[in-house]
PDB file of C-alpha atoms and ligand atoms in Angstrom:
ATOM      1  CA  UNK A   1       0.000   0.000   0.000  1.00  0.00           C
ATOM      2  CA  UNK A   2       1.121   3.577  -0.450  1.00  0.00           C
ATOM      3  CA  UNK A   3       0.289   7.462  -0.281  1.00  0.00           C
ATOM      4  CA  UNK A   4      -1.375   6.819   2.934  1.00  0.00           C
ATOM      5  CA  UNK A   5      -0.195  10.492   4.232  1.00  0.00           C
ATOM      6  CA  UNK A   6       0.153  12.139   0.392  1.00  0.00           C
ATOM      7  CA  UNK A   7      -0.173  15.684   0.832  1.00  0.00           C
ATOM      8  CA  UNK A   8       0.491  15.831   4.482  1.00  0.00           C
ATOM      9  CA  UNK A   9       3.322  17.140   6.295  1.00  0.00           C
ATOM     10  CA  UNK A  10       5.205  16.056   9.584  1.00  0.00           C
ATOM     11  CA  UNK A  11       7.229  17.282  12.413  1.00  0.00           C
ATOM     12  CA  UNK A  12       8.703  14.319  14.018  1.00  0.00           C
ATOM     13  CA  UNK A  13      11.100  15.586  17.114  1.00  0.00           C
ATOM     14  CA  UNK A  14      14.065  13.337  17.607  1.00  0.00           C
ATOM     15  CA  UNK A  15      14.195  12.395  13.983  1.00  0.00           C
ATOM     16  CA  UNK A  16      18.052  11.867  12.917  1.00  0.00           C
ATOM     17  CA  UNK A  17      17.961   8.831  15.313  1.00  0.00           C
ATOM     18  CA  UNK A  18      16.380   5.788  16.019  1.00  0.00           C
ATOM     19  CA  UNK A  19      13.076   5.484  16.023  1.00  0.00           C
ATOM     20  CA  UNK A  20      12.253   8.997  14.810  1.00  0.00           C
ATOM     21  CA  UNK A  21      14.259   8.335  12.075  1.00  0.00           C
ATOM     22  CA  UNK A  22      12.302   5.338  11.100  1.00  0.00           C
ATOM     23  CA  UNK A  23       9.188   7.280  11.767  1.00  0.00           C
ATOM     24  CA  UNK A  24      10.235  10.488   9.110  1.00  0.00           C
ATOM     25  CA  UNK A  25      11.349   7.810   6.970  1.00  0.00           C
ATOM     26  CA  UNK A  26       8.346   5.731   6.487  1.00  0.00           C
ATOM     27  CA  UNK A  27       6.255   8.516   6.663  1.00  0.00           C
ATOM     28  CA  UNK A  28       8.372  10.063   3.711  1.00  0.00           C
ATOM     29  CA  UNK A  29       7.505   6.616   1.998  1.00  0.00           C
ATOM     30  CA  UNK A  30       4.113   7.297   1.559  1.00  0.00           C
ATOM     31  CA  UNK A  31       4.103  10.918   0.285  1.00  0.00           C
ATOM     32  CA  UNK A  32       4.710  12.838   3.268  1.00  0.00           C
ATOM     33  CA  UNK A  33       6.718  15.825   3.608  1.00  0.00           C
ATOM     34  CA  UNK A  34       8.675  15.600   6.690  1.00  0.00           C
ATOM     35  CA  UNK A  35      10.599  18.604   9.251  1.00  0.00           C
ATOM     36  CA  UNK A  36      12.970  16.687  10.666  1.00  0.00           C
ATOM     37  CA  UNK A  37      13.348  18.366  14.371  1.00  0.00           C
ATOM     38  CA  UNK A  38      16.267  17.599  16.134  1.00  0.00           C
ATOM     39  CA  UNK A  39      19.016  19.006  18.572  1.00  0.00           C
ATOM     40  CA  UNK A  40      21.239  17.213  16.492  1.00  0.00           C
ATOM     41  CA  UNK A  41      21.464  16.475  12.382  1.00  0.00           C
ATOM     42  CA  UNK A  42      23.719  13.308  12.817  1.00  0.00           C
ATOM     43  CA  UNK A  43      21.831   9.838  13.475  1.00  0.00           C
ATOM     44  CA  UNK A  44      23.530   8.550  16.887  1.00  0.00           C
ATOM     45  CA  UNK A  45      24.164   5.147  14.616  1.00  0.00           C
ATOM     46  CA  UNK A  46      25.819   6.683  12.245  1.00  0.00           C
ATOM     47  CA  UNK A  47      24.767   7.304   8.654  1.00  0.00           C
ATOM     48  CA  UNK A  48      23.186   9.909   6.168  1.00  0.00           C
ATOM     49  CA  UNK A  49      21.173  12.399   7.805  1.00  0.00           C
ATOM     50  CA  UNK A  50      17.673  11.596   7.524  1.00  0.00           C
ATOM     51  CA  UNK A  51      16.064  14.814   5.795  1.00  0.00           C
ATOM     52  CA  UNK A  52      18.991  13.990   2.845  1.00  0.00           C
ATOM     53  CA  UNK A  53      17.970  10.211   2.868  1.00  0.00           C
ATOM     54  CA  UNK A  54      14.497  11.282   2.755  1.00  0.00           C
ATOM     55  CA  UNK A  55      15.589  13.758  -0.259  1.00  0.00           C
ATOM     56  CA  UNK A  56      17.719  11.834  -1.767  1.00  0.00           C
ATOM     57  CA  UNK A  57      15.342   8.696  -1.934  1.00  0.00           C
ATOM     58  CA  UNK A  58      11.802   9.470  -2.149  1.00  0.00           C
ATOM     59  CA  UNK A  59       9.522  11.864  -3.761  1.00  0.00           C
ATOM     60  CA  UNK A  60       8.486  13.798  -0.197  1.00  0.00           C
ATOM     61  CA  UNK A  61      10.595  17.138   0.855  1.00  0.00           C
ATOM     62  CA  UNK A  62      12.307  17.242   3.986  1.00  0.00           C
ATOM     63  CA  UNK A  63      14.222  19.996   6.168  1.00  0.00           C
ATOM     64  CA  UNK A  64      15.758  19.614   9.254  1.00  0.00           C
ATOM     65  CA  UNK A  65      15.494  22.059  12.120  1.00  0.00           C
ATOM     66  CA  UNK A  66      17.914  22.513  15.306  1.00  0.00           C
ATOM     67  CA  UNK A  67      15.609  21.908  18.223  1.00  0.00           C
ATOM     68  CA  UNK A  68      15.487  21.494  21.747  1.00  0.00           C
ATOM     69  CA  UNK A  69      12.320  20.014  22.760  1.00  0.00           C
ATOM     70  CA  UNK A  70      12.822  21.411  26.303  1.00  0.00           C
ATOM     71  CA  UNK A  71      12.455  24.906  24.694  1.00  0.00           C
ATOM     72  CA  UNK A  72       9.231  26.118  23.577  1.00  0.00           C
ATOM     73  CA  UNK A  73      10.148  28.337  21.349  1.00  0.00           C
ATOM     74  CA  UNK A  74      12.059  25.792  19.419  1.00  0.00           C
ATOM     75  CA  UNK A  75       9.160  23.752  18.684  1.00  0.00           C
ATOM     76  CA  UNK A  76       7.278  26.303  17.409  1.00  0.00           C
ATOM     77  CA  UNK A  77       9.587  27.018  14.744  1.00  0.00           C
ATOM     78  CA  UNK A  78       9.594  23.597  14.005  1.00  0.00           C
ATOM     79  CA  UNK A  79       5.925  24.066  13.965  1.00  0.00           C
ATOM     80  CA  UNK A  80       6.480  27.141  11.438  1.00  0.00           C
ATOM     81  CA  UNK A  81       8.911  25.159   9.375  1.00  0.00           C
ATOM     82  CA  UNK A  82       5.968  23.103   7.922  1.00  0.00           C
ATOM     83  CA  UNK A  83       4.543  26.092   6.498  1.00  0.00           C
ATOM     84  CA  UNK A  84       6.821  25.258   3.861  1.00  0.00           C
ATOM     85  CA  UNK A  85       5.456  22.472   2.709  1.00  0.00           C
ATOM     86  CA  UNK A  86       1.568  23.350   3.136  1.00  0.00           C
ATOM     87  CA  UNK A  87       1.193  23.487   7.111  1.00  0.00           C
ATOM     88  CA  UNK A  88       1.465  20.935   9.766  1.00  0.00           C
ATOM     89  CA  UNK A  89      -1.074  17.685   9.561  1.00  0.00           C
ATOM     90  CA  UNK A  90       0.909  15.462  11.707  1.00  0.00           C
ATOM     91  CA  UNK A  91       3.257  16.104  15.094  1.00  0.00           C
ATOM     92  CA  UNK A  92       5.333  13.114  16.399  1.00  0.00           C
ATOM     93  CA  UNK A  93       6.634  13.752  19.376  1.00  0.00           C
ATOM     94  CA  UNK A  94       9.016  11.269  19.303  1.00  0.00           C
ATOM     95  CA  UNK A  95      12.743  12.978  21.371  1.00  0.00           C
ATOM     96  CA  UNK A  96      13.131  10.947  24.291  1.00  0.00           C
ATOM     97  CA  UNK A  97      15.955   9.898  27.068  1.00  0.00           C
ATOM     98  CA  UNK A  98      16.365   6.941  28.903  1.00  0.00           C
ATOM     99  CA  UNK A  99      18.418   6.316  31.878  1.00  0.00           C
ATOM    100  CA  UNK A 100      18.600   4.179  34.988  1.00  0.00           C
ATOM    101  CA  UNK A 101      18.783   6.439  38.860  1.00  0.00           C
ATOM    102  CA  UNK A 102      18.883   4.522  42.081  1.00  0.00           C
ATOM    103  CA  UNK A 103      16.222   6.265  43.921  1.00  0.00           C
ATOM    104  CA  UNK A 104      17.118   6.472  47.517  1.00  0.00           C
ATOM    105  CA  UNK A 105      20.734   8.037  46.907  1.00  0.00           C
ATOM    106  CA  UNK A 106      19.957  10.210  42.965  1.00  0.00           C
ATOM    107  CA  UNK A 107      19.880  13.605  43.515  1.00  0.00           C
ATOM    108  CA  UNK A 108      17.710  14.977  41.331  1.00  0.00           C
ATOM    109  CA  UNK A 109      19.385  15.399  37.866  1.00  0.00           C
ATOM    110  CA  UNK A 110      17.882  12.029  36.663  1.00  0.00           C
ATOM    111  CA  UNK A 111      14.552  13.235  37.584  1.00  0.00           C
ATOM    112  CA  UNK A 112      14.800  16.571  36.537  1.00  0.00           C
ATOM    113  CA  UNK A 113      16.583  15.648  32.837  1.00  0.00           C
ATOM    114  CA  UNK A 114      14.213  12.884  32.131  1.00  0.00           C
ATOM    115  CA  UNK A 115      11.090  14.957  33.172  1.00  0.00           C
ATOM    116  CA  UNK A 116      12.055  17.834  31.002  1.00  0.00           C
ATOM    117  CA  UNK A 117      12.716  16.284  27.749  1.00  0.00           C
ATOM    118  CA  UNK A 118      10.535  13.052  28.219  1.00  0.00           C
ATOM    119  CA  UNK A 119       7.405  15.119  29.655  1.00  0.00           C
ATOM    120  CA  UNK A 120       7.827  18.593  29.479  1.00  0.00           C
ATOM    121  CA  UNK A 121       8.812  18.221  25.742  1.00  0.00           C
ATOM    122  CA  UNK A 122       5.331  16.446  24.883  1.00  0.00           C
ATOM    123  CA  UNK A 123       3.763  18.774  26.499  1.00  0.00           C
ATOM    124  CA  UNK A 124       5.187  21.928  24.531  1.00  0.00           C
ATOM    125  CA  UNK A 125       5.394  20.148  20.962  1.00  0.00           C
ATOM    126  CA  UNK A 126       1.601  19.044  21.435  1.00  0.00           C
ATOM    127  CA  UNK A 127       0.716  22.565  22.432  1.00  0.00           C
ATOM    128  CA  UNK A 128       2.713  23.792  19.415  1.00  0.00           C
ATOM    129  CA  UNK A 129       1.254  21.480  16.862  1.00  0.00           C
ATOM    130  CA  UNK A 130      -2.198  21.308  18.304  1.00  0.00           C
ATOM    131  CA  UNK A 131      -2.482  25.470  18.201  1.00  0.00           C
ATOM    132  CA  UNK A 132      -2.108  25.204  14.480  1.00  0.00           C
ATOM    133  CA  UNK A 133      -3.752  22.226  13.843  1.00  0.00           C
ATOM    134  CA  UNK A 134      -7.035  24.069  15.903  1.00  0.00           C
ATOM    135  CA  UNK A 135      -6.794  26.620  13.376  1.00  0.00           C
ATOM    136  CA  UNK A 136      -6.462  24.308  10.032  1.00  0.00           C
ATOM    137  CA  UNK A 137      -7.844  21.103   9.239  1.00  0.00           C
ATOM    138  CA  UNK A 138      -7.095  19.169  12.437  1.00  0.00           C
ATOM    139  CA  UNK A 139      -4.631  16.982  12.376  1.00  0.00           C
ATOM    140  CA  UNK A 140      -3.128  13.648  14.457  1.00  0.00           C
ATOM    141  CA  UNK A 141      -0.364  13.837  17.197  1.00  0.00           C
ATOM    142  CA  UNK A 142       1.805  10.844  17.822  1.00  0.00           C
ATOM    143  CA  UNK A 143       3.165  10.595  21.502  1.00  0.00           C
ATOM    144  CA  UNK A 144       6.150   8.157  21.795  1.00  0.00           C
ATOM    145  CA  UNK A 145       5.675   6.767  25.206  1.00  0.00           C
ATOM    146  CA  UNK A 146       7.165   3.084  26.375  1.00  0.00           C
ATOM    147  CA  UNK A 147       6.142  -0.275  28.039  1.00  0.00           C
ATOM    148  CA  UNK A 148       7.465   1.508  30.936  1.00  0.00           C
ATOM    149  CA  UNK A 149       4.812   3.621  31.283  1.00  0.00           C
ATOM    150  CA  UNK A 150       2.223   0.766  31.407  1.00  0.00           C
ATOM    151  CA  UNK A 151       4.600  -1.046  33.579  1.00  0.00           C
ATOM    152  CA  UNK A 152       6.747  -0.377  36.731  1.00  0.00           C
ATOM    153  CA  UNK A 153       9.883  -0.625  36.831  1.00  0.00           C
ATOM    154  CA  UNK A 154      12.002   0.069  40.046  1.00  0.00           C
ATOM    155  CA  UNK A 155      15.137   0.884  38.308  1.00  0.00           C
ATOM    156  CA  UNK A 156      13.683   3.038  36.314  1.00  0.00           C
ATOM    157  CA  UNK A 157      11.047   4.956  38.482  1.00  0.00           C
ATOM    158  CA  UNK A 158      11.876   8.545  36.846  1.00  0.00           C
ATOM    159  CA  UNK A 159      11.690   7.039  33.091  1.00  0.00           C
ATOM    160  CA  UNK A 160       8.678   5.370  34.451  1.00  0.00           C
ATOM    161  CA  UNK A 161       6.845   8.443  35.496  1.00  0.00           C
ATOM    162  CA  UNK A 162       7.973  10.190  32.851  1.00  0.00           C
ATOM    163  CA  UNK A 163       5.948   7.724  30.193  1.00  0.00           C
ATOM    164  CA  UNK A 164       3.189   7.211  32.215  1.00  0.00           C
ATOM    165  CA  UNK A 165       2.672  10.814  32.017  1.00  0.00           C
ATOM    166  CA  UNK A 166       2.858  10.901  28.057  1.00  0.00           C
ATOM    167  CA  UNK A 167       0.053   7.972  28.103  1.00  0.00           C
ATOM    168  CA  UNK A 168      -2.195  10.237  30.398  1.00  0.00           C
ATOM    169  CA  UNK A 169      -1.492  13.382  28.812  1.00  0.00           C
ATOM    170  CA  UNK A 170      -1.985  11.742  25.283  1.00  0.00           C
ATOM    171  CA  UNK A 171      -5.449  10.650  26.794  1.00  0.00           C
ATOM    172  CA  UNK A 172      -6.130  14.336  28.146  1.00  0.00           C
ATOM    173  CA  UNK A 173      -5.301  15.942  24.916  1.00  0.00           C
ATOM    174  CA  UNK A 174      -7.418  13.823  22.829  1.00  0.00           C
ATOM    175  CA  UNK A 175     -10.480  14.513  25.306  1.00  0.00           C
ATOM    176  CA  UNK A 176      -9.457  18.225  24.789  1.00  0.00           C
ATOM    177  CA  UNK A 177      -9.230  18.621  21.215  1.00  0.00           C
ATOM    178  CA  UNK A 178     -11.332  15.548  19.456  1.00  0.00           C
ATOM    179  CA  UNK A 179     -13.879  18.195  19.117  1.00  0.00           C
ATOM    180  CA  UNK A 180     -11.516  20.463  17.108  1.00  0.00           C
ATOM    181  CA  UNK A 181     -10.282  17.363  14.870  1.00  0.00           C
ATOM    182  CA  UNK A 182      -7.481  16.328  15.977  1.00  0.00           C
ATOM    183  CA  UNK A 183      -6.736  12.796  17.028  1.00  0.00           C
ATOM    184  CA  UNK A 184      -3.914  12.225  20.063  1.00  0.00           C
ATOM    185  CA  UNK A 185      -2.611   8.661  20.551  1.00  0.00           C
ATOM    186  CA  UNK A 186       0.746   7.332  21.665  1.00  0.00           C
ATOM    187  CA  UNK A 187       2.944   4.209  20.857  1.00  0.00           C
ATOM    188  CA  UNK A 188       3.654   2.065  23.541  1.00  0.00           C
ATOM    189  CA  UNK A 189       7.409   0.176  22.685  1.00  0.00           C
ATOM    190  CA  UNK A 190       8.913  -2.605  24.134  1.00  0.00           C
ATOM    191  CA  UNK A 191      12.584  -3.515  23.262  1.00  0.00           C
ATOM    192  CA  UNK A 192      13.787  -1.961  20.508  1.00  0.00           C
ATOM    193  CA  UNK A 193      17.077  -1.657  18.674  1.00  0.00           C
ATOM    194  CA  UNK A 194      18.456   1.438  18.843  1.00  0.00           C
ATOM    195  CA  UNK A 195      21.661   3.393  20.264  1.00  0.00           C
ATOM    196  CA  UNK A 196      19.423   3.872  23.666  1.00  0.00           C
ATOM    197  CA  UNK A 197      19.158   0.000  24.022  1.00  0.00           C
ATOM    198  CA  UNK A 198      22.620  -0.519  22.300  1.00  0.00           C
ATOM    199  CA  UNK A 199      24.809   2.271  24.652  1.00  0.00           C
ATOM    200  CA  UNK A 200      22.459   4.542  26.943  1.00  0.00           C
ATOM    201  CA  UNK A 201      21.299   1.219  28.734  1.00  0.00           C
ATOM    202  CA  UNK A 202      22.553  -1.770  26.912  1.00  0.00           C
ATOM    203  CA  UNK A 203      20.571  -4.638  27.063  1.00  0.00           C
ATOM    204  CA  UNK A 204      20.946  -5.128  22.952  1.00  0.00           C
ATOM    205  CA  UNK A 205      24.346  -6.619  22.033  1.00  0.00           C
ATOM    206  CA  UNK A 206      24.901  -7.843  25.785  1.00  0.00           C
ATOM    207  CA  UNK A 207      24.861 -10.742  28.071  1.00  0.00           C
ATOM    208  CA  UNK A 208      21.371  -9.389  29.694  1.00  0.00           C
ATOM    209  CA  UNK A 209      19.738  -9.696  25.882  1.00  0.00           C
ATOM    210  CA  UNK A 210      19.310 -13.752  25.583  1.00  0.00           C
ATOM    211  CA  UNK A 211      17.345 -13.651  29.016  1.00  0.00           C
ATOM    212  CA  UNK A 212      15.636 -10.283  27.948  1.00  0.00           C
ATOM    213  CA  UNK A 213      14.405 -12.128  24.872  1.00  0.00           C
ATOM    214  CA  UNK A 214      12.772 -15.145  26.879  1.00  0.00           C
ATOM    215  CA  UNK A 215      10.517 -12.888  27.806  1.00  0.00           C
ATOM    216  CA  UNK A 216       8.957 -11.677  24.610  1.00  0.00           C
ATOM    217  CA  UNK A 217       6.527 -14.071  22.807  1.00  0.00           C
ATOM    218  CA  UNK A 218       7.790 -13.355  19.786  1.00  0.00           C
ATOM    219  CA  UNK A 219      11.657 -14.244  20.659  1.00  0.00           C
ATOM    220  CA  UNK A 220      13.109 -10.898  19.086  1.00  0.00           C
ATOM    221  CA  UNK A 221      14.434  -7.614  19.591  1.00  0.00           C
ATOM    222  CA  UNK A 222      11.802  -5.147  17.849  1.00  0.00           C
ATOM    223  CA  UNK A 223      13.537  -2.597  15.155  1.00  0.00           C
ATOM    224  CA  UNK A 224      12.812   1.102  14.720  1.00  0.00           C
ATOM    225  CA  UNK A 225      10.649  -0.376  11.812  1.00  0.00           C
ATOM    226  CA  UNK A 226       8.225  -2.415  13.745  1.00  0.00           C
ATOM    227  CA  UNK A 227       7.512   1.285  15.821  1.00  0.00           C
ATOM    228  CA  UNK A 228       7.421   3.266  12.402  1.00  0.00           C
ATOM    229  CA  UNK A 229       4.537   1.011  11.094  1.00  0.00           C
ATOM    230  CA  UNK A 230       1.984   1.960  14.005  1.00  0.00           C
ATOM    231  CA  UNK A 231       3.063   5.650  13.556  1.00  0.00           C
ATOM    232  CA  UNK A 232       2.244   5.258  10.185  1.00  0.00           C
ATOM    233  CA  UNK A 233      -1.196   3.522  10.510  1.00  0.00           C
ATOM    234  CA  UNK A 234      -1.553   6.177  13.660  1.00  0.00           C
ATOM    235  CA  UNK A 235      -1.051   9.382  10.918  1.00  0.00           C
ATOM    236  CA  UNK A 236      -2.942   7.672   8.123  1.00  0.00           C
ATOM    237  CA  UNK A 237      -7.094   8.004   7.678  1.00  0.00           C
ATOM    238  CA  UNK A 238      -6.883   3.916   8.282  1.00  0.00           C
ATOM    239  CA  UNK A 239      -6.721   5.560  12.201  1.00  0.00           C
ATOM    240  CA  UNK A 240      -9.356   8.298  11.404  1.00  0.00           C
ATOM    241  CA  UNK A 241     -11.420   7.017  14.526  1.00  0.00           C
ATOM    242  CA  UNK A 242      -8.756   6.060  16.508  1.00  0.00           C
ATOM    243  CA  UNK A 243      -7.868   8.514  19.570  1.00  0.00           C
ATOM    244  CA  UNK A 244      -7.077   8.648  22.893  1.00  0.00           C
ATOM    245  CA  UNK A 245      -5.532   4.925  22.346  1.00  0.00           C
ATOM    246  CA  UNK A 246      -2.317   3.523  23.727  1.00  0.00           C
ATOM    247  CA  UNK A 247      -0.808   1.041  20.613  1.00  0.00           C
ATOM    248  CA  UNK A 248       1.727  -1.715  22.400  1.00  0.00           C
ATOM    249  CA  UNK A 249       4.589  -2.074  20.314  1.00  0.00           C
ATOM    250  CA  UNK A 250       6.341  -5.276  21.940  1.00  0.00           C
ATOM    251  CA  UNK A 251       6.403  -8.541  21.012  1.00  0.00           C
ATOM    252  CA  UNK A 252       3.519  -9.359  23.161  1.00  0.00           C
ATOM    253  CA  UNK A 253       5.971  -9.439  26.113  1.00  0.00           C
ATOM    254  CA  UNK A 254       3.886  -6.791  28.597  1.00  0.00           C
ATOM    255  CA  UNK A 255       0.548  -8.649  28.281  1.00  0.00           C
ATOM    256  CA  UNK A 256       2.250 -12.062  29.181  1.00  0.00           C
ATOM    257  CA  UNK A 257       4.391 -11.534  31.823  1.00  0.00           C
TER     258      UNK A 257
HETATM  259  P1  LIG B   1      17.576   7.567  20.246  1.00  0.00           P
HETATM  260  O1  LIG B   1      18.075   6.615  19.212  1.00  0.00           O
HETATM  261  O2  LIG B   1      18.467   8.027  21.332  1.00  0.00           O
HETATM  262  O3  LIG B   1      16.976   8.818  19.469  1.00  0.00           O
HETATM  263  C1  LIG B   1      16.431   9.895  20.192  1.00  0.00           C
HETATM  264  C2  LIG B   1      16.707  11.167  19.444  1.00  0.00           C
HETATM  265  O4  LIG B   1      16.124  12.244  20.196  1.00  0.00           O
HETATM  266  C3  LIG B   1      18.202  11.456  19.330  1.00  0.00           C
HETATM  267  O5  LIG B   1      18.524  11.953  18.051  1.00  0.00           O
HETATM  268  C4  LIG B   1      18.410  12.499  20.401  1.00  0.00           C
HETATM  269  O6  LIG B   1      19.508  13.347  20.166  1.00  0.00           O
HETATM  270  C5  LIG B   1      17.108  13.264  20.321  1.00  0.00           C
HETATM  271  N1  LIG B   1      16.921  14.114  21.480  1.00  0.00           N
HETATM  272  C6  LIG B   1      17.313  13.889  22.763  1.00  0.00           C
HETATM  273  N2  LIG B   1      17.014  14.951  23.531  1.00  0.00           N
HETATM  274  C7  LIG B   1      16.429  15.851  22.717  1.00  0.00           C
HETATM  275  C8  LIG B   1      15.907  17.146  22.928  1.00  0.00           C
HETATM  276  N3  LIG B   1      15.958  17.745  24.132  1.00  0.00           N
HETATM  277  N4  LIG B   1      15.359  17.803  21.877  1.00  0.00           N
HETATM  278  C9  LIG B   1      15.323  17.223  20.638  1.00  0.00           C
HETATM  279  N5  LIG B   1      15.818  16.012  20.389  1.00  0.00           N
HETATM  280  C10 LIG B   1      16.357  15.323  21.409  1.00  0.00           C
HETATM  281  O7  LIG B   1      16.294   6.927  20.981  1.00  0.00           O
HETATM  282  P2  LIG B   1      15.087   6.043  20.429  1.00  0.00           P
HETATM  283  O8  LIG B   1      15.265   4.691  20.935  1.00  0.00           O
HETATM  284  O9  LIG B   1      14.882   6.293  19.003  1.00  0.00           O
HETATM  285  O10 LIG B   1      13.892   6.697  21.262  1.00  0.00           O
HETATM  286  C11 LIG B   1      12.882   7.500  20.665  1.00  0.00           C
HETATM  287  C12 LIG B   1      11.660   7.469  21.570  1.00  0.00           C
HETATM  288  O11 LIG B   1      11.215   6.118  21.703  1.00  0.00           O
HETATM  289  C13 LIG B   1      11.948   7.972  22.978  1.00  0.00           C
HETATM  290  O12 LIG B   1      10.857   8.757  23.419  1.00  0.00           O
HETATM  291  C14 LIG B   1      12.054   6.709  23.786  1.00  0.00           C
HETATM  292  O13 LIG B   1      11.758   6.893  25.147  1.00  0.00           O
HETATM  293  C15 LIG B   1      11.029   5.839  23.074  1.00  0.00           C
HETATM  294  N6  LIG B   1      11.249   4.409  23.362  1.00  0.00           N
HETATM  295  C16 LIG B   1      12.360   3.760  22.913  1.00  0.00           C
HETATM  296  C17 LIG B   1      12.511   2.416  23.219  1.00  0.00           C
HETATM  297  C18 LIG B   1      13.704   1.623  22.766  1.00  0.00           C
HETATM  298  O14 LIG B   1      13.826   0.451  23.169  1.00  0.00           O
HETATM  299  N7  LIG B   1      14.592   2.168  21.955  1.00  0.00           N
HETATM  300  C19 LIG B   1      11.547   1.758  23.981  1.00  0.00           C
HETATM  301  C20 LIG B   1      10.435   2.469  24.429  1.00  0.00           C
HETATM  302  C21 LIG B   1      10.286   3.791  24.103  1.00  0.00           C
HETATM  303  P3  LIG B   1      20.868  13.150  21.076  1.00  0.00           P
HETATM  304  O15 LIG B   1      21.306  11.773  20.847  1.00  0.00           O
HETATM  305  O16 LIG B   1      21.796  14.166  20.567  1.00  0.00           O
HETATM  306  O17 LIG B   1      20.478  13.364  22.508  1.00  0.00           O
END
């Protein structure tokens, strides 16, 4: 199947990496212009920046746009840099960190970092995207949250909060603005292969990944693919009464262990 999002355009935050690079990508696949928002142009695992892979290899425009989701006033020119190419349909708020704190002794870096970019940055490229989208056609808004935030996870209990609160606020926005058109949801991954799995907390490539793997049904790592596809369907009008819904993206490990 393709032109599912012909004619539309995308900011995807965090996409020269990972899974927002997989996201701009596919989405460029299928006839969507793409503003590649990111604090840096380089993918973390190495390669041709995405907006000149996206250029270079389908028939969709791209830019990319220096920006730090914890700053407002960087997302809205990311916002502004869709004007461009017709005005914003779709917002992906996809920049994330993940790291590890032990609770009782942190101080509160961990907590503060992860809640700024992982929380705080949902919250200002939603209101960015959603202001526009109020004043256009609608749109759909695509919040990158995790297993962990359907899940505890007592190493984790700042990266935990932090996702739970991109599920709830992805509920509350959709509440909010369904009225005005626009359609929130958010992604829900499990283990996926990419440089925060590979080096910000391996688990891909190491000793823990064999036993990690046990635990998903489906007896594999998931790739920045299998998380692109659901962002894809989650954009497209095959998700035009879909909102307010949390897509699990994991194997099938969370809903058997
Ligand atoms: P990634 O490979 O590290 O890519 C994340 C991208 O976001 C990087 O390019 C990073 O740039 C950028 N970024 C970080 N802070 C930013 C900021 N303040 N403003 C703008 N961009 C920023 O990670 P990923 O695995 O693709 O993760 C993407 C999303 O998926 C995250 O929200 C993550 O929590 C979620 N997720 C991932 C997994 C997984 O297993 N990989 C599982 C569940 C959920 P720098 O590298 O320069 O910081």
């Amino acid at each position: 199947m393709r032109d599912l999002l012909v004619d539309k355009t995308a900011v995807v935050t965090g996409g020269a990496s990972g899974n927002g690079r997989a996201i701009s990508l596919a989405y460029a696949e299928q006839g969507c212009d793409v503003v590649v928002a990111d604090i840096r142009e380089d993918p973390r695992e190495g390669g041709t920046p995405t907006h000149e892979r996206i250029e270079s290899e389908t028939d969709a425009a791209a830019t990319f746009v220096e920006c730090d989701v914890t700053d407002y006033d960087s997302l809205v020119a990311a916002v502004g840099a869709a004007e461009e190419f017709g005005g914003i349909d779709v917002m992906v708020n996809n920049a994330g960190i993940f790291q590890g704190e032990e609770f009782l002794s942190d101080d509160d870096s961990t907590f503060d970092r992860i809640m700024d970019i992982n929380v705080r940055g949902v919250y200002y490229g939603s209101r960015a995207a959603i202001s526009e989208m109020v004043d256009g056609d609608g749109g759909s808004v695509v919040n990158l949250s995790s297993v962990a935030g359907l899940r505890g996870s007592g190493d984790f209990v700042s990266y935990c909060t932090s996702k739970g609160a991109v599920r709830l606020m992805t509920y509350a926005l959709a509440d909010r603005f369904g009225p005005d058109g626009v359609r929130v949801n958010a992604i829900h991954p499990g283990l996926i292969e990419t440089t925060m799995t590979t080096e910000d907390v391996p688990i891909v490539g190491t000793e823990a990944e064999e036993a990690f793997q046990e635990t998903i049904p489906l007896r594999r790592n998931g790739q920045p693919e299998d998380v692109a596809d659901i962002a894809l369907f989650l954009a497209s009008d095959l998700a035009d009464y879909v909102s307010g819904e949390s897509v699990v993206v994991d194997g099938g490990m969370s809903s058997t262990q």
